[in-house]
mmCIF file of C-alpha atoms in Angstrom:
data_model
loop_
_atom_site.group_PDB
_atom_site.id
_atom_site.type_symbol
_atom_site.label_atom_id
_atom_site.label_comp_id
_atom_site.label_asym_id
_atom_site.label_seq_id
_atom_site.Cartn_x
_atom_site.Cartn_y
_atom_site.Cartn_z
ATOM 1 C CA MET A 1 -9.729 113.836 93.879
ATOM 2 C CA SER A 2 -7.226 116.216 92.356
ATOM 3 C CA THR A 3 -6.548 117.951 89.088
ATOM 4 C CA SER A 4 -4.475 114.920 88.046
ATOM 5 C CA PHE A 5 -7.735 113.097 87.343
ATOM 6 C CA MET A 6 -8.595 115.634 84.687
ATOM 7 C CA THR A 7 -5.158 115.646 83.090
ATOM 8 C CA ALA A 8 -4.374 111.917 83.142
ATOM 9 C CA LYS A 9 -4.461 110.482 79.622
ATOM 10 C CA ASP A 10 -5.844 107.099 80.676
ATOM 11 C CA LEU A 11 -7.385 106.165 84.000
ATOM 12 C CA LEU A 12 -9.640 103.427 85.397
ATOM 13 C CA PHE A 13 -12.139 104.371 88.102
ATOM 14 C CA THR A 14 -14.455 101.964 89.934
ATOM 15 C CA SER A 15 -17.599 102.481 92.005
ATOM 16 C CA GLU A 16 -20.038 100.080 93.615
ATOM 17 C CA SER A 17 -23.658 99.940 94.720
ATOM 18 C CA VAL A 18 -25.720 97.464 96.729
ATOM 19 C CA THR A 19 -29.334 96.333 96.611
ATOM 20 C CA GLU A 20 -31.979 97.010 99.227
ATOM 21 C CA GLY A 21 -31.543 93.473 100.572
ATOM 22 C CA HIS A 22 -27.916 94.056 101.541
ATOM 23 C CA PRO A 23 -27.790 93.924 105.371
ATOM 24 C CA ASP A 24 -26.233 97.397 105.730
ATOM 25 C CA LYS A 25 -28.817 98.884 103.384
ATOM 26 C CA MET A 26 -31.596 97.102 105.230
ATOM 27 C CA CYS A 27 -30.484 98.961 108.351
ATOM 28 C CA ASP A 28 -30.333 102.301 106.503
ATOM 29 C CA GLN A 29 -33.901 101.791 105.316
ATOM 30 C CA ILE A 30 -35.173 100.883 108.778
ATOM 31 C CA SER A 31 -33.533 103.995 110.245
ATOM 32 C CA ASP A 32 -35.034 106.299 107.619
ATOM 33 C CA ALA A 33 -38.454 104.645 107.885
ATOM 34 C CA ILE A 34 -38.475 105.444 111.601
ATOM 35 C CA LEU A 35 -37.448 109.042 110.839
ATOM 36 C CA ASP A 36 -40.281 109.323 108.295
ATOM 37 C CA ALA A 37 -42.797 107.868 110.771
ATOM 38 C CA CYS A 38 -41.800 110.453 113.373
ATOM 39 C CA PHE A 39 -41.870 113.330 110.878
ATOM 40 C CA GLU A 40 -45.292 112.299 109.590
ATOM 41 C CA GLN A 41 -46.772 113.177 112.997
ATOM 42 C CA ASP A 42 -44.201 115.671 114.294
ATOM 43 C CA PRO A 43 -42.039 117.434 111.671
ATOM 44 C CA ARG A 44 -39.829 118.870 114.415
ATOM 45 C CA SER A 45 -38.810 115.497 115.764
ATOM 46 C CA ARG A 46 -35.165 115.078 116.685
ATOM 47 C CA VAL A 47 -34.111 111.695 115.391
ATOM 48 C CA ALA A 48 -30.793 109.881 115.449
ATOM 49 C CA CYS A 49 -31.796 106.277 114.912
ATOM 50 C CA GLU A 50 -29.406 103.412 114.184
ATOM 51 C CA ALA A 51 -30.134 99.797 113.344
ATOM 52 C CA ALA A 52 -28.012 96.664 113.449
ATOM 53 C CA THR A 53 -28.856 93.169 112.262
ATOM 54 C CA LYS A 54 -27.493 89.652 112.228
ATOM 55 C CA SER A 55 -29.214 86.312 111.560
ATOM 56 C CA ASP A 56 -32.808 86.599 112.857
ATOM 57 C CA PHE A 57 -32.143 89.653 115.051
ATOM 58 C CA VAL A 58 -32.585 93.427 114.632
ATOM 59 C CA LEU A 59 -31.489 96.056 117.162
ATOM 60 C CA LEU A 60 -32.866 99.600 117.030
ATOM 61 C CA PHE A 61 -30.950 102.127 119.116
ATOM 62 C CA GLY A 62 -30.285 105.838 119.316
ATOM 63 C CA GLU A 63 -31.867 109.080 120.475
ATOM 64 C CA ILE A 64 -35.339 110.281 119.508
ATOM 65 C CA THR A 65 -37.198 113.272 120.923
ATOM 66 C CA THR A 66 -40.677 113.518 119.442
ATOM 67 C CA ASP A 67 -44.366 114.034 120.162
ATOM 68 C CA ALA A 68 -45.150 111.306 117.637
ATOM 69 C CA ARG A 69 -46.424 107.933 118.776
ATOM 70 C CA VAL A 70 -44.606 105.386 116.631
ATOM 71 C CA ASP A 71 -44.507 101.602 116.917
ATOM 72 C CA TYR A 72 -40.810 101.163 116.078
ATOM 73 C CA ASP A 73 -41.129 97.374 116.040
ATOM 74 C CA GLU A 74 -43.899 97.490 113.454
ATOM 75 C CA VAL A 75 -42.023 100.003 111.278
ATOM 76 C CA ALA A 76 -38.907 97.821 111.194
ATOM 77 C CA ARG A 77 -40.813 94.643 110.354
ATOM 78 C CA LYS A 78 -42.705 96.349 107.524
ATOM 79 C CA VAL A 79 -39.470 97.557 105.907
ATOM 80 C CA ILE A 80 -37.888 94.118 106.148
ATOM 81 C CA GLN A 81 -40.875 92.410 104.546
ATOM 82 C CA GLU A 82 -41.191 94.981 101.752
ATOM 83 C CA ILE A 83 -37.530 94.408 100.880
ATOM 84 C CA GLY A 84 -38.389 90.737 100.306
ATOM 85 C CA TYR A 85 -37.300 89.062 103.522
ATOM 86 C CA ASP A 86 -40.743 87.670 104.285
ATOM 87 C CA ASP A 87 -40.066 83.946 104.477
ATOM 88 C CA SER A 88 -37.492 81.783 106.232
ATOM 89 C CA SER A 89 -36.503 80.330 102.863
ATOM 90 C CA MET A 90 -34.957 83.752 102.101
ATOM 91 C CA GLY A 91 -32.744 83.388 105.161
ATOM 92 C CA PHE A 92 -34.616 86.079 107.108
ATOM 93 C CA ASP A 93 -38.260 86.700 107.950
ATOM 94 C CA GLY A 94 -39.489 90.114 109.054
ATOM 95 C CA LYS A 95 -42.582 88.536 110.610
ATOM 96 C CA THR A 96 -40.731 86.289 113.041
ATOM 97 C CA CYS A 97 -37.319 87.889 113.655
ATOM 98 C CA THR A 98 -36.453 89.349 117.047
ATOM 99 C CA VAL A 99 -36.573 93.159 117.252
ATOM 100 C CA GLN A 100 -34.931 94.769 120.283
ATOM 101 C CA ILE A 101 -35.296 98.502 120.977
ATOM 102 C CA SER A 102 -32.976 100.764 122.987
ATOM 103 C CA ILE A 103 -33.927 104.398 122.325
ATOM 104 C CA SER A 104 -33.659 107.428 124.606
ATOM 105 C CA GLU A 105 -34.233 111.164 124.116
ATOM 106 C CA GLN A 106 -31.671 113.554 122.647
ATOM 107 C CA SER A 107 -29.072 114.828 125.112
ATOM 108 C CA SER A 108 -30.169 118.110 126.673
ATOM 109 C CA ASP A 109 -26.645 119.449 126.208
ATOM 110 C CA ILE A 110 -26.900 118.944 122.445
ATOM 111 C CA ALA A 111 -30.515 120.097 122.300
ATOM 112 C CA GLN A 112 -29.784 123.510 123.817
ATOM 113 C CA GLY A 113 -27.283 124.303 121.049
ATOM 114 C CA VAL A 114 -29.668 123.142 118.331
ATOM 115 C CA ASP A 115 -32.708 124.936 119.776
ATOM 116 C CA HIS A 116 -30.844 128.198 120.358
ATOM 117 C CA SER A 117 -27.799 128.761 118.194
ATOM 118 C CA PHE A 118 -24.663 130.486 119.409
ATOM 119 C CA GLU A 119 -25.654 133.565 117.391
ATOM 120 C CA THR A 120 -29.056 133.933 119.069
ATOM 121 C CA ARG A 121 -27.647 133.137 122.524
ATOM 122 C CA SER A 122 -25.058 135.885 122.044
ATOM 123 C CA SER A 123 -27.746 138.275 120.713
ATOM 124 C CA GLU A 124 -26.038 138.627 117.348
ATOM 125 C CA VAL A 125 -29.300 138.016 115.473
ATOM 126 C CA SER A 126 -33.031 137.923 116.135
ATOM 127 C CA GLU A 127 -34.694 134.763 117.424
ATOM 128 C CA GLU A 128 -36.157 133.598 114.125
ATOM 129 C CA GLU A 129 -36.082 129.914 113.232
ATOM 130 C CA VAL A 130 -33.588 130.217 110.368
ATOM 131 C CA ALA A 131 -31.106 131.901 112.669
ATOM 132 C CA SER A 132 -31.967 130.094 115.877
ATOM 133 C CA ILE A 133 -31.206 126.518 114.764
ATOM 134 C CA GLY A 134 -27.628 125.648 115.561
ATOM 135 C CA ALA A 135 -25.748 122.841 113.826
ATOM 136 C CA GLY A 136 -26.459 119.501 115.496
ATOM 137 C CA ASP A 137 -22.793 118.567 115.447
ATOM 138 C CA GLN A 138 -19.404 119.689 114.269
ATOM 139 C CA GLY A 139 -17.928 118.310 111.068
ATOM 140 C CA MET A 140 -17.318 118.874 107.391
ATOM 141 C CA MET A 141 -19.594 117.844 104.522
ATOM 142 C CA PHE A 142 -18.886 117.591 100.810
ATOM 143 C CA GLY A 143 -21.056 117.981 97.737
ATOM 144 C CA PHE A 144 -19.976 117.047 94.227
ATOM 145 C CA ALA A 145 -21.245 117.354 90.660
ATOM 146 C CA CYS A 146 -19.787 116.722 87.218
ATOM 147 C CA ASN A 147 -21.072 116.759 83.652
ATOM 148 C CA GLU A 148 -20.484 113.070 82.856
ATOM 149 C CA THR A 149 -24.215 112.213 83.039
ATOM 150 C CA GLU A 150 -27.518 114.019 82.673
ATOM 151 C CA THR A 151 -27.969 113.800 86.439
ATOM 152 C CA LEU A 152 -24.573 115.494 86.905
ATOM 153 C CA MET A 153 -23.231 112.426 88.682
ATOM 154 C CA PRO A 154 -20.024 110.467 88.018
ATOM 155 C CA LEU A 155 -20.624 107.709 85.478
ATOM 156 C CA PRO A 156 -19.286 104.750 87.539
ATOM 157 C CA ILE A 157 -21.644 105.275 90.481
ATOM 158 C CA HIS A 158 -24.505 106.204 88.139
ATOM 159 C CA LEU A 159 -24.213 102.880 86.300
ATOM 160 C CA SER A 160 -23.639 100.919 89.511
ATOM 161 C CA HIS A 161 -26.857 102.274 91.020
ATOM 162 C CA ASN A 162 -28.800 101.525 87.849
ATOM 163 C CA LEU A 163 -27.552 97.926 87.859
ATOM 164 C CA ALA A 164 -28.412 97.408 91.528
ATOM 165 C CA ARG A 165 -31.854 98.951 91.053
ATOM 166 C CA ARG A 166 -32.401 96.754 87.999
ATOM 167 C CA LEU A 167 -31.580 93.662 90.080
ATOM 168 C CA ALA A 168 -34.369 94.574 92.498
ATOM 169 C CA GLU A 169 -36.846 95.416 89.719
ATOM 170 C CA VAL A 170 -36.295 92.130 87.897
ATOM 171 C CA ARG A 171 -36.553 90.167 91.161
ATOM 172 C CA LYS A 172 -39.800 91.834 92.208
ATOM 173 C CA ALA A 173 -41.275 91.451 88.717
ATOM 174 C CA GLY A 174 -40.563 87.713 88.823
ATOM 175 C CA ASP A 175 -38.584 87.758 85.563
ATOM 176 C CA LEU A 176 -35.773 85.803 87.248
ATOM 177 C CA PRO A 177 -37.589 83.909 90.024
ATOM 178 C CA TRP A 178 -34.371 82.546 91.510
ATOM 179 C CA LEU A 179 -33.099 86.004 92.505
ATOM 180 C CA ARG A 180 -32.969 86.845 96.215
ATOM 181 C CA PRO A 181 -32.848 90.298 97.906
ATOM 182 C CA ASP A 182 -29.108 90.634 98.647
ATOM 183 C CA GLY A 183 -26.795 91.807 95.882
ATOM 184 C CA LYS A 184 -24.001 94.096 94.762
ATOM 185 C CA SER A 185 -22.908 95.802 91.569
ATOM 186 C CA GLN A 186 -19.573 97.309 90.584
ATOM 187 C CA VAL A 187 -18.557 99.208 87.457
ATOM 188 C CA THR A 188 -15.108 100.203 86.227
ATOM 189 C CA VAL A 189 -14.993 102.991 83.643
ATOM 190 C CA GLU A 190 -11.964 103.864 81.528
ATOM 191 C CA TYR A 191 -11.345 107.595 81.217
ATOM 192 C CA GLU A 192 -9.316 109.395 78.568
ATOM 193 C CA ASN A 193 -8.264 112.990 79.262
ATOM 194 C CA GLY A 194 -10.806 113.136 82.073
ATOM 195 C CA LYS A 195 -13.757 111.943 79.950
ATOM 196 C CA PRO A 196 -15.478 108.538 80.089
ATOM 197 C CA LYS A 197 -14.244 106.459 77.152
ATOM 198 C CA ARG A 198 -15.639 102.952 77.729
ATOM 199 C CA VAL A 199 -16.930 100.570 80.354
ATOM 200 C CA ASP A 200 -14.052 98.280 81.223
ATOM 201 C CA THR A 201 -15.464 95.854 83.815
ATOM 202 C CA VAL A 202 -18.852 95.006 85.306
ATOM 203 C CA LEU A 203 -19.330 92.863 88.399
ATOM 204 C CA ILE A 204 -22.665 91.554 89.673
ATOM 205 C CA SER A 205 -22.934 89.447 92.815
ATOM 206 C CA THR A 206 -26.484 88.377 93.560
ATOM 207 C CA GLN A 207 -28.054 86.122 96.126
ATOM 208 C CA HIS A 208 -29.948 83.266 94.494
ATOM 209 C CA ALA A 209 -32.004 80.144 95.118
ATOM 210 C CA PRO A 210 -29.975 76.983 95.753
ATOM 211 C CA ASP A 211 -31.303 74.999 92.762
ATOM 212 C CA ILE A 212 -30.024 77.191 89.904
ATOM 213 C CA SER A 213 -26.801 76.614 87.971
ATOM 214 C CA ALA A 214 -23.985 79.126 87.781
ATOM 215 C CA GLN A 215 -24.323 79.253 83.997
ATOM 216 C CA ASP A 216 -28.046 80.051 84.189
ATOM 217 C CA ILE A 217 -27.319 82.786 86.706
ATOM 218 C CA HIS A 218 -24.634 84.273 84.450
ATOM 219 C CA ASP A 219 -26.807 84.176 81.349
ATOM 220 C CA GLY A 220 -29.858 85.576 83.133
ATOM 221 C CA VAL A 221 -27.947 88.438 84.724
ATOM 222 C CA VAL A 222 -26.248 89.409 81.461
ATOM 223 C CA GLU A 223 -29.513 89.353 79.504
ATOM 224 C CA HIS A 224 -31.891 90.902 82.050
ATOM 225 C CA ILE A 225 -29.623 93.106 84.175
ATOM 226 C CA ILE A 226 -26.399 94.154 82.479
ATOM 227 C CA ARG A 227 -27.295 94.585 78.791
ATOM 228 C CA PRO A 228 -30.446 96.692 79.399
ATOM 229 C CA VAL A 229 -28.520 99.127 81.644
ATOM 230 C CA LEU A 230 -25.120 99.698 80.055
ATOM 231 C CA PRO A 231 -24.994 102.283 77.222
ATOM 232 C CA GLU A 232 -24.070 100.602 73.932
ATOM 233 C CA GLU A 233 -21.770 103.430 72.875
ATOM 234 C CA LEU A 234 -19.483 102.689 75.829
ATOM 235 C CA LEU A 235 -19.217 98.937 75.194
ATOM 236 C CA ASP A 236 -16.700 97.035 73.106
ATOM 237 C CA ASP A 237 -15.396 93.483 72.706
ATOM 238 C CA ASN A 238 -12.967 93.967 75.597
ATOM 239 C CA LEU A 239 -15.722 94.408 78.187
ATOM 240 C CA ARG A 240 -15.114 92.109 81.169
ATOM 241 C CA ILE A 241 -18.161 90.694 82.972
ATOM 242 C CA PHE A 242 -18.072 88.878 86.312
ATOM 243 C CA VAL A 243 -21.223 87.309 87.722
ATOM 244 C CA ASN A 244 -21.013 85.712 91.192
ATOM 245 C CA PRO A 245 -17.268 85.072 90.844
ATOM 246 C CA THR A 246 -17.176 82.996 94.065
ATOM 247 C CA GLY A 247 -19.434 80.493 92.277
ATOM 248 C CA ARG A 248 -22.284 80.490 94.819
ATOM 249 C CA PHE A 249 -24.284 83.106 96.788
ATOM 250 C CA VAL A 250 -27.181 81.310 98.467
ATOM 251 C CA VAL A 251 -26.572 82.487 102.032
ATOM 252 C CA GLY A 252 -27.032 86.263 102.013
ATOM 253 C CA GLY A 253 -28.637 89.149 103.832
ATOM 254 C CA PRO A 254 -28.287 89.186 107.638
ATOM 255 C CA MET A 255 -27.678 85.430 107.643
ATOM 256 C CA GLY A 256 -24.513 85.862 105.590
ATOM 257 C CA ASP A 257 -23.218 89.105 107.100
ATOM 258 C CA SER A 258 -24.061 91.591 109.823
ATOM 259 C CA GLY A 259 -25.600 94.941 108.931
ATOM 260 C CA LEU A 260 -25.307 98.426 110.393
ATOM 261 C CA THR A 261 -26.757 101.849 109.605
ATOM 262 C CA GLY A 262 -24.289 104.186 107.903
ATOM 263 C CA ARG A 263 -21.779 101.643 106.670
ATOM 264 C CA LYS A 264 -22.287 102.408 102.974
ATOM 265 C CA ILE A 265 -21.577 106.150 102.904
ATOM 266 C CA ILE A 266 -19.589 106.021 99.647
ATOM 267 C CA VAL A 267 -22.420 104.119 97.961
ATOM 268 C CA ASP A 268 -24.788 106.808 99.274
ATOM 269 C CA THR A 269 -22.787 109.653 97.715
ATOM 270 C CA TYR A 270 -20.432 109.693 94.722
ATOM 271 C CA GLY A 271 -18.821 106.268 94.626
ATOM 272 C CA GLY A 272 -15.491 107.624 95.821
ATOM 273 C CA MET A 273 -15.191 110.320 93.158
ATOM 274 C CA GLY A 274 -15.128 113.349 95.385
ATOM 275 C CA ARG A 275 -14.320 113.470 99.079
ATOM 276 C CA HIS A 276 -16.513 112.504 102.029
ATOM 277 C CA GLY A 277 -16.671 114.041 105.484
ATOM 278 C CA GLY A 278 -17.387 110.685 107.129
ATOM 279 C CA GLY A 279 -20.909 111.171 108.486
ATOM 280 C CA CYS A 280 -23.809 109.047 107.274
ATOM 281 C CA PHE A 281 -27.290 110.314 106.388
ATOM 282 C CA SER A 282 -29.861 107.664 107.261
ATOM 283 C CA GLY A 283 -31.827 107.906 110.487
ATOM 284 C CA LYS A 284 -30.893 111.556 111.075
ATOM 285 C CA ASP A 285 -33.275 114.510 111.074
ATOM 286 C CA PRO A 286 -32.082 117.583 109.136
ATOM 287 C CA THR A 287 -30.800 119.495 112.156
ATOM 288 C CA LYS A 288 -27.943 117.005 111.841
ATOM 289 C CA VAL A 289 -25.666 118.705 109.313
ATOM 290 C CA ASP A 290 -24.195 115.339 108.318
ATOM 291 C CA ARG A 291 -27.385 115.086 106.300
ATOM 292 C CA SER A 292 -28.624 118.609 105.599
ATOM 293 C CA GLY A 293 -25.148 120.067 105.027
ATOM 294 C CA ALA A 294 -24.258 117.337 102.541
ATOM 295 C CA TYR A 295 -27.557 117.820 100.716
ATOM 296 C CA ALA A 296 -26.976 121.570 100.506
ATOM 297 C CA ALA A 297 -23.399 121.104 99.301
ATOM 298 C CA ARG A 298 -24.632 118.840 96.483
ATOM 299 C CA TRP A 299 -27.335 121.409 95.644
ATOM 300 C CA VAL A 300 -24.726 124.151 95.335
ATOM 301 C CA ALA A 301 -22.212 122.032 93.374
ATOM 302 C CA LYS A 302 -24.931 120.959 90.954
ATOM 303 C CA HIS A 303 -25.811 124.583 90.270
ATOM 304 C CA ILE A 304 -22.181 125.446 89.511
ATOM 305 C CA VAL A 305 -21.900 122.627 86.959
ATOM 306 C CA GLY A 306 -25.439 123.065 85.673
ATOM 307 C CA ALA A 307 -24.776 126.749 84.981
ATOM 308 C CA GLY A 308 -21.734 125.874 82.900
ATOM 309 C CA ILE A 309 -19.297 127.523 85.308
ATOM 310 C CA ALA A 310 -17.276 124.312 85.663
ATOM 311 C CA GLU A 311 -17.182 120.736 84.411
ATOM 312 C CA ARG A 312 -16.575 119.457 87.935
ATOM 313 C CA CYS A 313 -17.294 121.079 91.259
ATOM 314 C CA GLU A 314 -16.813 120.033 94.853
ATOM 315 C CA ILE A 315 -18.164 122.098 97.730
ATOM 316 C CA GLN A 316 -16.952 121.650 101.297
ATOM 317 C CA VAL A 317 -18.967 123.181 104.134
ATOM 318 C CA ALA A 318 -17.970 122.863 107.803
ATOM 319 C CA TYR A 319 -19.844 123.555 111.040
ATOM 320 C CA ALA A 320 -19.325 123.977 114.782
ATOM 321 C CA ILE A 321 -21.898 122.337 117.036
ATOM 322 C CA GLY A 322 -24.520 124.819 118.196
ATOM 323 C CA VAL A 323 -23.446 127.502 115.698
ATOM 324 C CA ALA A 324 -25.690 128.397 112.774
ATOM 325 C CA HIS A 325 -23.224 129.900 110.298
ATOM 326 C CA PRO A 326 -20.701 127.563 108.665
ATOM 327 C CA VAL A 327 -17.151 128.011 109.887
ATOM 328 C CA SER A 328 -15.927 127.567 106.303
ATOM 329 C CA VAL A 329 -17.154 127.069 102.742
ATOM 330 C CA ASN A 330 -14.675 125.920 100.110
ATOM 331 C CA VAL A 331 -15.073 125.635 96.316
ATOM 332 C CA GLU A 332 -12.922 123.311 94.181
ATOM 333 C CA THR A 333 -13.344 122.978 90.399
ATOM 334 C CA PHE A 334 -10.251 120.857 89.638
ATOM 335 C CA GLY A 335 -8.986 123.202 86.952
ATOM 336 C CA THR A 336 -12.258 123.121 84.977
ATOM 337 C CA GLY A 337 -13.759 126.437 86.114
ATOM 338 C CA ARG A 338 -14.560 129.321 83.805
ATOM 339 C CA LEU A 339 -14.277 131.588 86.838
ATOM 340 C CA GLY A 340 -11.768 131.674 89.656
ATOM 341 C CA ALA A 341 -12.495 130.053 93.000
ATOM 342 C CA SER A 342 -12.966 133.413 94.725
ATOM 343 C CA GLU A 343 -15.506 134.532 92.103
ATOM 344 C CA ILE A 344 -17.449 131.278 92.403
ATOM 345 C CA SER A 345 -17.329 131.533 96.205
ATOM 346 C CA GLU A 346 -18.843 134.998 95.982
ATOM 347 C CA ILE A 347 -21.735 133.624 93.908
ATOM 348 C CA VAL A 348 -22.257 130.815 96.407
ATOM 349 C CA ASN A 349 -22.230 133.195 99.377
ATOM 350 C CA GLN A 350 -24.632 135.571 97.673
ATOM 351 C CA LEU A 351 -27.225 132.998 96.578
ATOM 352 C CA PHE A 352 -27.069 130.128 99.072
ATOM 353 C CA ASP A 353 -27.697 130.440 102.804
ATOM 354 C CA LEU A 354 -25.947 127.442 104.364
ATOM 355 C CA ARG A 355 -27.185 127.835 107.930
ATOM 356 C CA PRO A 356 -29.039 124.662 108.995
ATOM 357 C CA GLY A 357 -32.339 126.492 109.471
ATOM 358 C CA ALA A 358 -32.096 128.046 105.992
ATOM 359 C CA ILE A 359 -31.211 124.685 104.429
ATOM 360 C CA ILE A 360 -34.206 123.057 106.137
ATOM 361 C CA ARG A 361 -36.423 125.875 104.850
ATOM 362 C CA ASP A 362 -35.084 126.109 101.297
ATOM 363 C CA LEU A 363 -34.901 122.356 100.684
ATOM 364 C CA LYS A 364 -38.176 121.645 102.534
ATOM 365 C CA LEU A 365 -36.462 119.020 104.652
ATOM 366 C CA ARG A 366 -39.234 118.851 107.242
ATOM 367 C CA HIS A 367 -41.567 117.691 104.493
ATOM 368 C CA THR A 368 -39.319 115.238 102.647
ATOM 369 C CA ARG A 369 -39.791 111.476 102.763
ATOM 370 C CA PHE A 370 -36.321 110.064 103.356
ATOM 371 C CA LEU A 371 -36.866 106.291 103.090
ATOM 372 C CA PRO A 372 -36.637 106.248 99.251
ATOM 373 C CA THR A 373 -33.161 107.807 99.457
ATOM 374 C CA ALA A 374 -31.830 105.049 101.720
ATOM 375 C CA CYS A 375 -31.003 102.777 98.789
ATOM 376 C CA TYR A 376 -29.526 103.496 95.319
ATOM 377 C CA GLY A 377 -28.035 106.821 96.356
ATOM 378 C CA HIS A 378 -29.109 110.159 97.807
ATOM 379 C CA PHE A 379 -27.960 112.104 94.739
ATOM 380 C CA GLY A 380 -28.643 111.982 91.006
ATOM 381 C CA ARG A 381 -32.043 110.418 91.620
ATOM 382 C CA ASP A 382 -34.107 111.296 88.571
ATOM 383 C CA ASP A 383 -36.696 108.773 89.805
ATOM 384 C CA LEU A 384 -37.425 110.839 92.927
ATOM 385 C CA ASP A 385 -38.594 114.414 93.495
ATOM 386 C CA LEU A 386 -35.734 115.612 95.695
ATOM 387 C CA PRO A 387 -35.384 119.377 96.346
ATOM 388 C CA TRP A 388 -31.561 119.276 96.499
ATOM 389 C CA GLU A 389 -31.474 117.824 92.985
ATOM 390 C CA LYS A 390 -33.465 120.710 91.499
ATOM 391 C CA LEU A 391 -31.668 123.584 89.763
ATOM 392 C CA SER A 392 -34.114 126.039 91.285
ATOM 393 C CA ARG A 393 -31.641 128.966 91.278
ATOM 394 C CA LEU A 394 -29.961 128.234 87.978
ATOM 395 C CA GLN A 395 -30.882 131.505 86.287
ATOM 396 C CA GLU A 396 -29.602 133.572 89.211
ATOM 397 C CA VAL A 397 -26.305 131.651 89.195
ATOM 398 C CA LYS A 398 -25.896 132.055 85.434
ATOM 399 C CA SER A 399 -26.714 135.736 85.634
ATOM 400 C CA LEU A 400 -24.099 136.420 88.303
ATOM 401 C CA ALA A 401 -21.550 134.265 86.468
ATOM 402 C CA GLY A 402 -22.225 135.836 83.089
ATOM 403 C CA VAL A 403 -22.500 132.494 81.267
ATOM 404 C CA ASP A 404 -25.174 131.193 78.898
ATOM 405 C CA SER A 405 -24.507 127.452 78.559
ATOM 406 C CA THR A 406 -26.505 124.866 80.510
ATOM 407 C CA VAL A 407 -23.797 122.215 80.961
ATOM 408 C CA LEU A 408 -20.278 122.226 79.572
ATOM 409 C CA ALA A 409 -19.755 119.651 76.849
#
């Protein structure tokens, strides 16, 4: 992203989402379900759990250090069946598939830096939990917010998620009985002077039963999925709609493609509008800053936009493994800020503690259920009660910024 996005007269931008039956998303959900199961018994579990799948096979692997007693096989099978893969006619059956497990404990070399941060080991601060937790890895994380939607998310990914979620809702309700769990959505939005002008193209690819015609699939998807989701004010006669453009999508899920945890990181975040540090979220406990740092960066960016300081805001935060304090925090408003970057940075530094221990405390990440975030995005979720989506410090931000508006028009 750059300021050219805001100044371009006309621009098309596309984002995609996938349903919970997509093989990569199935793996994300399994990984987060195992994290939740560990946290339910031991909120200080160290979890880095991956999953891979193909055909009738699931592999669970990674590092878990916990006092919890969890049947990983049972957790994985339950997730698979709840998605809808509960019969061989779907191409995958969670009751009969092979589940292989290869999990060890967290490396002691990593653990010592997480348990006792560089600052506490060098006696720079007292041994309190907020200070003592060091970052679980190095890396940079990004958070983004903009005023295109009420959830302060970019419109293309917002609509893509809503379409994918609608596919699952209609399937589970039985309104279109030929729908199957695997599916994708994609939305292209036309912008004018940096503002959404119209929806240009919508693409839905959905797995289906073998005995349904392409025309019936098209008509059903348009009536039950697309029209109820897209805002009428952004539609015109030039809207392009593609439904299953290959002509057939019977073989799907792990039978049609392999799946892997963390392979849909752009779907999980902002649909490509805004940068990404490269680390995935699912299956990782919050001492891993890939997850907690990205959540905190979104929390901060949302406050900047929500307070009316900028129309768009991207926060970058970077860490060194074993060190509590970020090595850098960067603010970018793409030319839309009412205040300069240094002034906004001062507000961020004054109000938001971005050490991993403070993030875990302030966002209650030891008491969050992560499985619901593993599909349809980790941000902008007005259907979930997520601490990093709450503008809990909005008044303090507005007071320091000296602004009164809630969101810039």
